[in-house]
CSV table of C-alpha atoms in Angstrom, one decimal:
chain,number,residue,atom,x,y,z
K,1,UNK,CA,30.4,-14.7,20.8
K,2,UNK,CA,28.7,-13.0,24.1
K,3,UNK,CA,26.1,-15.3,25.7
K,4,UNK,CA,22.9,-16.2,23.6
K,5,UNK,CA,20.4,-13.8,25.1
K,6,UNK,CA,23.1,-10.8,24.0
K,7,UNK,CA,23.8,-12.7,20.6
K,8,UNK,CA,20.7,-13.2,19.4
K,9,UNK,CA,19.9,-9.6,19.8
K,10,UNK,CA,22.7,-8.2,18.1
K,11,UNK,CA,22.1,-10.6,15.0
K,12,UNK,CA,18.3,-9.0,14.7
K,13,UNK,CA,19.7,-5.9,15.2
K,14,UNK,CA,22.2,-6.8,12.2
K,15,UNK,CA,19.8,-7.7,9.9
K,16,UNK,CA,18.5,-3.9,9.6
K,17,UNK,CA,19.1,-1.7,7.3
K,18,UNK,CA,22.3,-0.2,7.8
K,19,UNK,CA,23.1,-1.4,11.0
K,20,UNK,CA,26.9,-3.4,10.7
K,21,UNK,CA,27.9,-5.6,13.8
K,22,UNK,CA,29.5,-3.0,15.6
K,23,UNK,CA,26.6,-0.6,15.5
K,24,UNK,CA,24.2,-3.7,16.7
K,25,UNK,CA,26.7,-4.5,19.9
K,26,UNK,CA,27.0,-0.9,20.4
K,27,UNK,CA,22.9,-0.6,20.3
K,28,UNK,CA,22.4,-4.1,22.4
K,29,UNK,CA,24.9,-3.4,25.3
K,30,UNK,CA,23.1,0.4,25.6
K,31,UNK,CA,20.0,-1.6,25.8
K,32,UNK,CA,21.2,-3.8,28.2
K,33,UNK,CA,22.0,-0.5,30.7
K,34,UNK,CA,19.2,1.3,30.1
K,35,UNK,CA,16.0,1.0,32.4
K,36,UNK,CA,14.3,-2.1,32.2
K,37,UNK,CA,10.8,0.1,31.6
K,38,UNK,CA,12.8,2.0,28.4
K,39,UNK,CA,13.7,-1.1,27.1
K,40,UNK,CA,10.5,-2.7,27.3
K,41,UNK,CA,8.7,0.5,25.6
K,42,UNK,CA,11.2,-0.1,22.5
K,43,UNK,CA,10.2,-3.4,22.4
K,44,UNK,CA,6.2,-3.1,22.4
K,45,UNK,CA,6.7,-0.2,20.3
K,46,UNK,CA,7.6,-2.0,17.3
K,47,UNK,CA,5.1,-5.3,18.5
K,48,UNK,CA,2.3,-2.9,18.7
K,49,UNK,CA,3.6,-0.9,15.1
K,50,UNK,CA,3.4,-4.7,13.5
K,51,UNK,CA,0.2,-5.7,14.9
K,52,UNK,CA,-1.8,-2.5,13.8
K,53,UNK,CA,-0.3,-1.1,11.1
K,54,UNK,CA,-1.5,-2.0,8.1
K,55,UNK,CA,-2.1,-0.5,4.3
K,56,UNK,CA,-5.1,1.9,3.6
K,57,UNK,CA,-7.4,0.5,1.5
K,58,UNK,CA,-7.7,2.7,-0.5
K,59,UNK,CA,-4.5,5.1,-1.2
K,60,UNK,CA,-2.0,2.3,0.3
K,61,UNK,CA,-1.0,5.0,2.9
K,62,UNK,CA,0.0,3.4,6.2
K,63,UNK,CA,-2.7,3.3,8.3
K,64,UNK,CA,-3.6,2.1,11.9
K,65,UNK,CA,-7.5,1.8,10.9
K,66,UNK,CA,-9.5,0.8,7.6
K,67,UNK,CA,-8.4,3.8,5.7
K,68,UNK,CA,-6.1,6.7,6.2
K,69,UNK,CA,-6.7,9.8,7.9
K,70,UNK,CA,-5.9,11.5,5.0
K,71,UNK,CA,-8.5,9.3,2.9
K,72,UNK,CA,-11.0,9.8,5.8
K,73,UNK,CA,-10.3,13.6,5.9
K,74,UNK,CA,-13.7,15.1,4.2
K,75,UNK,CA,-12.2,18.4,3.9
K,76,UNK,CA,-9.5,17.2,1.3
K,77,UNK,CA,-10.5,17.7,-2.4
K,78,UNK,CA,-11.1,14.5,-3.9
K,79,UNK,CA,-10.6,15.5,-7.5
K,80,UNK,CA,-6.8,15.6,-7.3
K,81,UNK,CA,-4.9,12.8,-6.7
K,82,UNK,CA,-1.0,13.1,-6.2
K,83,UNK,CA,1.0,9.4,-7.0
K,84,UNK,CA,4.1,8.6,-4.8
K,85,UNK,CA,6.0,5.8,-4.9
K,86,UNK,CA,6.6,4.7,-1.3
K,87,UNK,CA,4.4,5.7,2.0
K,88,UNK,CA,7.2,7.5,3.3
K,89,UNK,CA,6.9,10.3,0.4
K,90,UNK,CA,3.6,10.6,1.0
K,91,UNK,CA,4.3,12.6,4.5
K,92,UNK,CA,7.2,14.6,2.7
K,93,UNK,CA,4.6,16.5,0.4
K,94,UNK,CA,2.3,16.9,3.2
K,95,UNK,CA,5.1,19.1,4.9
K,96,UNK,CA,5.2,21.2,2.2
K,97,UNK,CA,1.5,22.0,3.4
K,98,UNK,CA,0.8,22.9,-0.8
K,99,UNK,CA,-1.3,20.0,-1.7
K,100,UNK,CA,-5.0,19.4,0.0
K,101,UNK,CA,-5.9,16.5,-2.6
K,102,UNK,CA,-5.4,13.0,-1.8
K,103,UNK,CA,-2.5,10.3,-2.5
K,104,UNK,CA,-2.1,7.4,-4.0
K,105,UNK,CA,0.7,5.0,-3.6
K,106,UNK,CA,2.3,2.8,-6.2
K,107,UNK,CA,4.6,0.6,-3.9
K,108,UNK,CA,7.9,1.3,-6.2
K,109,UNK,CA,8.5,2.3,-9.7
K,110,UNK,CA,8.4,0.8,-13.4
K,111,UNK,CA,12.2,-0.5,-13.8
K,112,UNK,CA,12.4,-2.5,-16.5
K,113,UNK,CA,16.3,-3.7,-15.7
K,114,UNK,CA,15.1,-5.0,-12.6
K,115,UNK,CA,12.0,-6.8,-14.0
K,116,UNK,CA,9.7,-4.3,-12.4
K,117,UNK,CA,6.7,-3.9,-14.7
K,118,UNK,CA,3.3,-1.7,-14.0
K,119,UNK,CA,2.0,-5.2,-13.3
K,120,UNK,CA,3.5,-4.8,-9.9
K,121,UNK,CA,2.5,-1.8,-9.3
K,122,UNK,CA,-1.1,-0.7,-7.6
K,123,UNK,CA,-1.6,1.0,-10.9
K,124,UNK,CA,-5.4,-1.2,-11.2
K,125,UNK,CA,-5.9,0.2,-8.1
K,126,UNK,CA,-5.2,4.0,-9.2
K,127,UNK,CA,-7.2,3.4,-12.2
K,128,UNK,CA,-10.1,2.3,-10.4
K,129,UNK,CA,-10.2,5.1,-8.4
K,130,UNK,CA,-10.8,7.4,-10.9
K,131,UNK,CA,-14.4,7.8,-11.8
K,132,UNK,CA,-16.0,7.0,-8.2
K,133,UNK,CA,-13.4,9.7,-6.6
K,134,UNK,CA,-14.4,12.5,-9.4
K,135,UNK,CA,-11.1,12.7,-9.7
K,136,UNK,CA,-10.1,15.0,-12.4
K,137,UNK,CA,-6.2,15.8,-12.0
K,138,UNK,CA,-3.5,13.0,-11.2
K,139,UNK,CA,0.1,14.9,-10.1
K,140,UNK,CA,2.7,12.3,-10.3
K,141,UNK,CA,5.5,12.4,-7.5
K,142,UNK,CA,7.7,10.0,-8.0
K,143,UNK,CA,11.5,10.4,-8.2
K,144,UNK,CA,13.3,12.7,-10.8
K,145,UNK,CA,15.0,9.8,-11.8
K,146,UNK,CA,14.8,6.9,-14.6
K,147,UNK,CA,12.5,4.5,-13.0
K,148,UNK,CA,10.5,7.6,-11.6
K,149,UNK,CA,10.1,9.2,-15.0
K,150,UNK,CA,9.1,6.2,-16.7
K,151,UNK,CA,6.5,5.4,-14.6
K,152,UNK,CA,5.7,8.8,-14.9
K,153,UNK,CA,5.2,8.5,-18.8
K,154,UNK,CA,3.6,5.3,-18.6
K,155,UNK,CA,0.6,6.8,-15.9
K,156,UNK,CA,0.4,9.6,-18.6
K,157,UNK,CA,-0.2,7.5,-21.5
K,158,UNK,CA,-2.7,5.6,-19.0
K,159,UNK,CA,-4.6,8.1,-17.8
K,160,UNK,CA,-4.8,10.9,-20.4
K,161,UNK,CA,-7.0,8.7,-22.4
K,162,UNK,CA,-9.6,9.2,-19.6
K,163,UNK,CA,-10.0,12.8,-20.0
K,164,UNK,CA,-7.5,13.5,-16.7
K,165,UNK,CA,-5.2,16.9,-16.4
K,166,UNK,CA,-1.4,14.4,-15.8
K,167,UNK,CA,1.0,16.5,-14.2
K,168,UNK,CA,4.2,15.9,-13.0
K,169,UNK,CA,6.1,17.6,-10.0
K,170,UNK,CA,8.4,20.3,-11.5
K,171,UNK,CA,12.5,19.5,-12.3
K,172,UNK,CA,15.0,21.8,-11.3
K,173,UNK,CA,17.4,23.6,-9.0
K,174,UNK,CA,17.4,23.4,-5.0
K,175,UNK,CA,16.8,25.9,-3.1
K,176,UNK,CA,19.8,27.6,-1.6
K,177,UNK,CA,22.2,25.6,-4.1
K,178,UNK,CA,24.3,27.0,-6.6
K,179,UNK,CA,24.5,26.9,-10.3
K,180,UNK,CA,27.7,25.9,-10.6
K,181,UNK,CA,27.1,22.6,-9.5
K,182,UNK,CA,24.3,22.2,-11.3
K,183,UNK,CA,24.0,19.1,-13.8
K,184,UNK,CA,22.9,19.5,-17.6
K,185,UNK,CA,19.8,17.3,-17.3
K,186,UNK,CA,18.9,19.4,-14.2
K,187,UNK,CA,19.2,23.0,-15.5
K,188,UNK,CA,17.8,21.9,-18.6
K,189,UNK,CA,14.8,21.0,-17.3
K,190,UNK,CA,15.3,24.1,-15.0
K,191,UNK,CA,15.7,26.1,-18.4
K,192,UNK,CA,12.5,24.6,-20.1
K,193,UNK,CA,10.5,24.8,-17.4
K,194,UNK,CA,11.2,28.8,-16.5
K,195,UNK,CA,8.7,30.7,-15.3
K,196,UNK,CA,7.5,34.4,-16.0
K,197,UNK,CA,8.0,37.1,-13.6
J,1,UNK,CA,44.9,3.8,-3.0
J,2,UNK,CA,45.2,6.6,-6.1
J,3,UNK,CA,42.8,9.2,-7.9
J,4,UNK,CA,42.2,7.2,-11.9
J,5,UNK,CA,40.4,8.8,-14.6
J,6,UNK,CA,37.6,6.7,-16.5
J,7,UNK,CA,34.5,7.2,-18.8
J,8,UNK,CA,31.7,5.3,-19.2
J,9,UNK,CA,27.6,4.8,-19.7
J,10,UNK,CA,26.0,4.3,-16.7
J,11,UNK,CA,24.1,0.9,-16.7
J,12,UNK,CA,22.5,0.9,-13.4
J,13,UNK,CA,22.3,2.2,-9.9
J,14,UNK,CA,20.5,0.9,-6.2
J,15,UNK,CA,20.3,2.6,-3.3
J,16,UNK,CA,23.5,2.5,-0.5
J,17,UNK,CA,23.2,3.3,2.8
J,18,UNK,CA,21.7,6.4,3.8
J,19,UNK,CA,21.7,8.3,0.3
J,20,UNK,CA,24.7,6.9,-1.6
J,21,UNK,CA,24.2,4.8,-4.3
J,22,UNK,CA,26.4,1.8,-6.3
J,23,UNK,CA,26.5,3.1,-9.4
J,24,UNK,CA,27.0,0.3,-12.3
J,25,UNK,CA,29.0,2.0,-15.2
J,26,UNK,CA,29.8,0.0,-18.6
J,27,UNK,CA,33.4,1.2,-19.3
J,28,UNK,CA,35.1,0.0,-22.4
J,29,UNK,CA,38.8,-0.3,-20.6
J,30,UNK,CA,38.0,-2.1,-17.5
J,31,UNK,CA,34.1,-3.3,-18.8
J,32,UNK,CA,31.8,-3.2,-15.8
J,33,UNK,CA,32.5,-0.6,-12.9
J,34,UNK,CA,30.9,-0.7,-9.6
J,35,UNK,CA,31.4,2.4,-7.9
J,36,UNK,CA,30.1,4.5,-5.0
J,37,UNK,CA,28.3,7.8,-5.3
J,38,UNK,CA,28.3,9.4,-1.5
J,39,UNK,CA,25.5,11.2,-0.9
J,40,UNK,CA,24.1,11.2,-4.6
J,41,UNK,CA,20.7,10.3,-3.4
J,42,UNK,CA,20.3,14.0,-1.8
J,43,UNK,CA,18.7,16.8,-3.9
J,44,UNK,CA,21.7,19.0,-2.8
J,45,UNK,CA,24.4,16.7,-4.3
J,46,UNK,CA,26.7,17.9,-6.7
J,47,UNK,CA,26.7,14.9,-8.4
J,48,UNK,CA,22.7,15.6,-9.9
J,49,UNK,CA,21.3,13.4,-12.2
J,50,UNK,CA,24.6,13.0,-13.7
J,51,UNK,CA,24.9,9.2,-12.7
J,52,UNK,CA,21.5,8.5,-14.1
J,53,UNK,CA,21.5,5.3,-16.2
J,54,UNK,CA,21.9,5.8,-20.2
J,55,UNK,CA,24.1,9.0,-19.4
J,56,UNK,CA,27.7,8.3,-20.7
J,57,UNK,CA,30.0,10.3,-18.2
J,58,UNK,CA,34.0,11.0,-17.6
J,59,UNK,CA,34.7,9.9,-14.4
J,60,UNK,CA,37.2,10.5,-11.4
J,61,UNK,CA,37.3,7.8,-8.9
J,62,UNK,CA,39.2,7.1,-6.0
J,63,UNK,CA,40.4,3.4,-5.5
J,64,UNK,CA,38.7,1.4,-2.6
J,65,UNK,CA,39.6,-1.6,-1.8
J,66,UNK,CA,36.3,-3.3,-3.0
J,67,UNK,CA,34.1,-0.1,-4.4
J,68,UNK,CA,36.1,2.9,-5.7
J,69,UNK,CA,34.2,5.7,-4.8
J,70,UNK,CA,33.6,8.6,-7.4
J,71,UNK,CA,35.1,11.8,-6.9
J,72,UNK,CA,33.7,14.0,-9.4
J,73,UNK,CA,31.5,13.5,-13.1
J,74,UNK,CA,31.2,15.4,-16.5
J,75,UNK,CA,28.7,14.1,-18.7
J,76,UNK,CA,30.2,13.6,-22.2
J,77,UNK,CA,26.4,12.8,-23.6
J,78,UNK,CA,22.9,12.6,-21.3
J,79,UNK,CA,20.6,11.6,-24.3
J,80,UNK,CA,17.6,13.6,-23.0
J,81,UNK,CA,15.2,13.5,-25.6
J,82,UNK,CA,15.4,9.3,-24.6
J,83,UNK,CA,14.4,9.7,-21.6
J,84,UNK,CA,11.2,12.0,-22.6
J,85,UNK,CA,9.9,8.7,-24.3
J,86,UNK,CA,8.2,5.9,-22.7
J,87,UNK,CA,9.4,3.2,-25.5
J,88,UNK,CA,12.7,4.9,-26.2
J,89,UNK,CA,13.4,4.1,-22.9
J,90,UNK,CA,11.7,0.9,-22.3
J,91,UNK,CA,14.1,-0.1,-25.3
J,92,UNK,CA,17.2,1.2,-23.9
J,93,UNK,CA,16.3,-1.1,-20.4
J,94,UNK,CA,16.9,-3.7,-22.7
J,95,UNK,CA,19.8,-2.7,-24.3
J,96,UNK,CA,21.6,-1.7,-21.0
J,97,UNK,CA,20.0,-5.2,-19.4
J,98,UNK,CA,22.2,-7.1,-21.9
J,99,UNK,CA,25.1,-5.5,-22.1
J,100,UNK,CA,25.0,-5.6,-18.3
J,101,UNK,CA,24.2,-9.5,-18.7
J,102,UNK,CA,27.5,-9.9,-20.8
J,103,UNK,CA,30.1,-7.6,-19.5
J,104,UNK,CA,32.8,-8.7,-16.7
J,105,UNK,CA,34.3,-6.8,-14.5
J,106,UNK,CA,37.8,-5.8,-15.0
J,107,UNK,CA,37.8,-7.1,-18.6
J,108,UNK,CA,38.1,-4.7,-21.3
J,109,UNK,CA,34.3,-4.5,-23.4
J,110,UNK,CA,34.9,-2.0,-26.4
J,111,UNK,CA,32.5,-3.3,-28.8
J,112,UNK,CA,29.9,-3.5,-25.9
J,113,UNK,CA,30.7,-0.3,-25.3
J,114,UNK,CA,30.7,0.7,-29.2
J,115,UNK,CA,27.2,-1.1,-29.2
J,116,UNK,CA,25.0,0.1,-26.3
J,117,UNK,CA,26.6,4.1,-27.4
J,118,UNK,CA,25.3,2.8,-31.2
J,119,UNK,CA,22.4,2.0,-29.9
J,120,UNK,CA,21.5,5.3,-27.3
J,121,UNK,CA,22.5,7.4,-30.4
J,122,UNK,CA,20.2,6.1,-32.3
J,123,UNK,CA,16.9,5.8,-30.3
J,124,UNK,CA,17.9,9.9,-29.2
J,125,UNK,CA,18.3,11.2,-32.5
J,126,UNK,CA,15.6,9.1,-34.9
J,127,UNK,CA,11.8,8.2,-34.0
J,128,UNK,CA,11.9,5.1,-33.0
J,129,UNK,CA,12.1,1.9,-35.2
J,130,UNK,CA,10.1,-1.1,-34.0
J,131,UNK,CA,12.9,-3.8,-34.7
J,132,UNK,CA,15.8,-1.8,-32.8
J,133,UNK,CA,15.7,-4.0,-30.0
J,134,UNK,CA,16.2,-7.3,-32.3
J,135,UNK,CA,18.9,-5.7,-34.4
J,136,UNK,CA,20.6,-5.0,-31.1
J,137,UNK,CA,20.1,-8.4,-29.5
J,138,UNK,CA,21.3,-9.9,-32.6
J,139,UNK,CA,24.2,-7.5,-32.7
J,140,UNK,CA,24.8,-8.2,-29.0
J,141,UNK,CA,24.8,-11.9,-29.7
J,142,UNK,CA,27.7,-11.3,-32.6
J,143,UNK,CA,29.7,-9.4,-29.2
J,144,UNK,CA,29.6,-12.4,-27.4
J,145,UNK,CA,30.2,-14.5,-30.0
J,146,UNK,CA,27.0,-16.4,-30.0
J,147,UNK,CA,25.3,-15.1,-33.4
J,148,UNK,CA,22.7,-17.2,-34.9
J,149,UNK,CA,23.8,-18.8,-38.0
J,150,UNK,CA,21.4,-16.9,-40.5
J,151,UNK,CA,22.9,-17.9,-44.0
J,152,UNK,CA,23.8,-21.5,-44.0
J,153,UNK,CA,22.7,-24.5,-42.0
J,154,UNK,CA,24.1,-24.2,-38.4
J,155,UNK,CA,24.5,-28.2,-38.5
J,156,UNK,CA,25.7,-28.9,-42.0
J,157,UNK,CA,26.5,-25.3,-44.0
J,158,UNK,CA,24.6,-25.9,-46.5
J,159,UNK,CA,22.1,-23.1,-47.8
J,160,UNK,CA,19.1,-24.5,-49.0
J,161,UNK,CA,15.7,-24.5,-47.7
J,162,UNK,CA,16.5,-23.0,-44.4
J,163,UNK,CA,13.3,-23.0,-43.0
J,164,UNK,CA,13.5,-24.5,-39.6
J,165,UNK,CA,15.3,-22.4,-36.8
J,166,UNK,CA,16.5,-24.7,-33.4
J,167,UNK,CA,17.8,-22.8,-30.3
J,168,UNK,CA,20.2,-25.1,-29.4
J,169,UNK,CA,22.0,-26.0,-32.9
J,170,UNK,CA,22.1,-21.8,-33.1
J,171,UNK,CA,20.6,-21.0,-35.9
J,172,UNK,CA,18.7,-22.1,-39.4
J,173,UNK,CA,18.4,-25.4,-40.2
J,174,UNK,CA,18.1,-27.2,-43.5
J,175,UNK,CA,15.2,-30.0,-44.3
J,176,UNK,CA,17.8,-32.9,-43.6
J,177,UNK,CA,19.3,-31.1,-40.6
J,178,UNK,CA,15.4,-30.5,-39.4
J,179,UNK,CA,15.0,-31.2,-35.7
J,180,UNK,CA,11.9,-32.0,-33.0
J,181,UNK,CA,12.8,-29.0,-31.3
J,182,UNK,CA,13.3,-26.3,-34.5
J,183,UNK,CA,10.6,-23.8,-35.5
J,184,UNK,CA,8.8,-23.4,-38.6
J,185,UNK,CA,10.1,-20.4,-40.1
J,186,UNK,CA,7.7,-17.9,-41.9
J,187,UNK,CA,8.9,-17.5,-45.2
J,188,UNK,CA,11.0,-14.4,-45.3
J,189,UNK,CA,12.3,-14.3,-41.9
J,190,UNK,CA,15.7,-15.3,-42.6
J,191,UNK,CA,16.0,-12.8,-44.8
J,192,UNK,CA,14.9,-10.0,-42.7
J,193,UNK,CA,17.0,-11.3,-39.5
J,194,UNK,CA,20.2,-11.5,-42.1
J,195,UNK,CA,19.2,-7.8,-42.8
J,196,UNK,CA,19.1,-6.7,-39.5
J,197,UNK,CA,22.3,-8.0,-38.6
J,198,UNK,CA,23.7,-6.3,-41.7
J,199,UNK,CA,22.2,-2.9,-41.3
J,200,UNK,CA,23.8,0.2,-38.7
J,201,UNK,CA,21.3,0.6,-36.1
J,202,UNK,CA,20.6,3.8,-37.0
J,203,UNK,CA,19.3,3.3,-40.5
J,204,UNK,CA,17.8,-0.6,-40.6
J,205,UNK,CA,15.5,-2.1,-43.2
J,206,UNK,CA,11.9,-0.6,-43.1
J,207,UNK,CA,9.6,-2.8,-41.0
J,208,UNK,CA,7.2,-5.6,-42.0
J,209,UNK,CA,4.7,-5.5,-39.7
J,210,UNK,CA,4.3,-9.3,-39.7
J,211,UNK,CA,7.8,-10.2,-40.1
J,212,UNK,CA,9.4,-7.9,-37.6
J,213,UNK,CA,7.0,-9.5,-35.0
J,214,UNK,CA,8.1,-12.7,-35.4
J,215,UNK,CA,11.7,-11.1,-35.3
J,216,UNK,CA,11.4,-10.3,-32.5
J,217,UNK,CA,9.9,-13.2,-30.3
J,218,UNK,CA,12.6,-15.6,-32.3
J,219,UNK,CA,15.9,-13.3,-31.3
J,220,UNK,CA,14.3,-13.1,-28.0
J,221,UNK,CA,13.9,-16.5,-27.1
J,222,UNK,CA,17.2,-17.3,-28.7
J,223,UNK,CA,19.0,-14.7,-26.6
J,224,UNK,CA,17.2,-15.9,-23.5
J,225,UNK,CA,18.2,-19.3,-24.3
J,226,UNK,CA,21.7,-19.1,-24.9
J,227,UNK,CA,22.5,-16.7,-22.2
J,228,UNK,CA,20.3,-18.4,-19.7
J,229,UNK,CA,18.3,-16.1,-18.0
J,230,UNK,CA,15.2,-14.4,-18.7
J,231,UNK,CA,15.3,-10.6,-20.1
J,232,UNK,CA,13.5,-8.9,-17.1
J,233,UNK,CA,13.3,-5.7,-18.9
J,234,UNK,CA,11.2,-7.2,-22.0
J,235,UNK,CA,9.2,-9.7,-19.3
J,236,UNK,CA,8.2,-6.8,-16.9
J,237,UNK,CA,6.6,-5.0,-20.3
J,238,UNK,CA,4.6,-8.0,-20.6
J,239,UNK,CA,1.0,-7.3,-20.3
């Protein structure tokens, strides 16, 4: 045990997300070296993150103001809407620079072993969104993977009964990988999904 | 520490670390497996959607001393045209959810094995039949050894006017056996549960509409009862 200033730091710093004991020691005595003005900037950092970050209201984007500056961007189309399950993918497809329509986010996906049902999700919210927006295509991002392409069925049956265009980001092979290694759900839906040249 | 060969269906995965993933398998040697899958959660990985749940995979895993790790995977069946359907795989949630419920680790599970494959088999190569997730739970509840009694009284043995049905006897009661706590029993339920159980889950009874409702609320209240816990995957469907 190192004396309780030191200790309680390294058992917050424990508590994240892959951070072990070592790590948070290694982190806490670094902090304890460093300028007192560097350490102070970490700290307010995350105080000021807490305090004014908060969801948009109307994509569920993180946001420091009423809504996002994605949602506020009048220059985005409004009639496409592209459905991620966590903020963080929302900043991955706007790398990609491909998509100028707006987001929505669900807060997870439908996983029925883990008792997540669309009731958790902000799929209410996504519906209602719909006819004010003009929106007329809904592309659904969420993982390639079980719970992603459930809730990707389930927001089709939902939403196609509104007269939308449901699409769903396209499965297949990486770039730059090599088709050796490739699985059989993968290339099969590489296969199915091949384009002309 | 040694390189073993295994197979199994892959019940159910969550996130590990930066982008492995525990990877729940249902093997019918060694029942359930939790292993490691480094680096699975990264579109590069050579590991693809291999370790997807429903997919029954051969598997080469390395020993640790409380995960083994998996080395490499060939899928022996992926069941894709499951996965392309919204109640297909709502019903195989629940099917993996109990077998997951049931199985112990390091305890050999062939007929839970034998029944979730049954039961991925049939929802990938037939349209879907509305009372496969009954006939399974019941089946499941013969695997563990808690089937209802559906042809005699479950307090006396006698097989007359089984009408009543109590969750905690286990099964059909008779007029003199009758309980505070039984159901009513619509007339012809007994039957039709008796014929689920009989049937191969790829070619049960043909549905009644009303019956096969009722089916379905009884086996899963009785599941939920005798195994203690509620069936997430049927509760998060509720609307």
């Amino acid at each position: 045990m190192f004396e309780a200033p030191v200790q309680k730091l390294i058992d917050e710093l424990a508590r994240l997300p892959g951070i072990g004991q070592k790590s948070a020691q290694r982190i806490a005595f670094h902090l304890l070296h460093v300028e007192e003005t560097d350490a102070r900037r970490l700290a307010e950092a995350v105080v000021e993150m807490r305090e004014r970050v908060r969801l948009c209201a109307r994509c569920f984007n993180v946001t420091d103001s009423e809504e996002c500056s994605i949602c506020r961007d009048l220059r985005r189309d409004p009639s496409a809407i592209c459905v991620v399950e966590r903020a963080q993918d929302v900043v991955v497809v706007e790398r990609t620079h491909e998509f100028r329509g707006r987001y929505h986010v669900l807060g997870g996906a439908i996983s029925p072993i883990e008792g997540v049902g669309p009731e958790q999700l902000r799929l209410r919210e996504l519906i209602a969104r719909i006819e004010p927006e003009g929106v007329t295509e809904v592309i659904v991002a969420t993982n390639p993977t079980v719970e992603g392409d459930t809730t990707a069925l389930y927001l089709a049956r939902s939403l196609k009964p509104l007269g939308l265009t449901v699409t769903r980001l396209a499965s297949g092979l990486p770039v730059g990988g090599d088709l050796d290694y490739a699985d059989e759900l993968t290339l099969g839906r590489a296969l199915s999904g091949r384009r002309e040249m | 520490m040694a390189l073993r060969h295994d197979q199994g269906i892959v019940l159910r995965g969550y996130p590990f670390g930066e982008a492995d993933r525990v990877v729940v398998l249902l093997s019918p040697n060694h029942g359930k497996l939790r292993t490691v899958a480094k680096g699975v959660r990264k579109t590069k990985s050579r590991f693809g959607g291999r370790l997807e749940p429903f997919t029954h995979v051969d598997v080469v895993l390395y020993e640790g001393r409380n995960l083994d790790t998996v080395t490499q995977v060939s899928v022996i069946e992926a069941y894709p045209r499951l996965r392309g359907d919204l109640d297909k795989v709502l019903a195989a949630g629940t099917m993996v959810e109990v077998v997951d419920a049931v199985a112990q680790e390091n305890e050999g599970s062939h007929r839970a094995f034998l029944l979730l494959q049954r039961g991925l088999s049939a929802l990938e190569t037939g349209p879907l039949h509305d009372d496969i997730v009954p006939a399974y739970l019941l089946k499941a509840a013969e695997v563990v050894g808690i089937a209802p009694a559906l042809t005699a009284c479950a307090a006396c043995g006698s097989s007359d006017g089984l009408d009543r049905f109590s969750l905690s006897a286990g099964g059909v009661l008779c007029p003199q056996c009758r309980s505070g706590g039984a159901y009513a029993l619509r007339s012809g339920l007994v039957g039709y549960l008796a014929g689920l159980v009989a049937s191969d889950l790829s070619s049960l009874p043909p549905v009644d509409p009303v019956l096969s409702k009722d089916a379905a609320g009884l086996v899963r209240r009785f599941l939920e009862y005798h195994l203690d816990r509620l069936l997430a995957s049927l509760a998060a469907m509720d609307v």
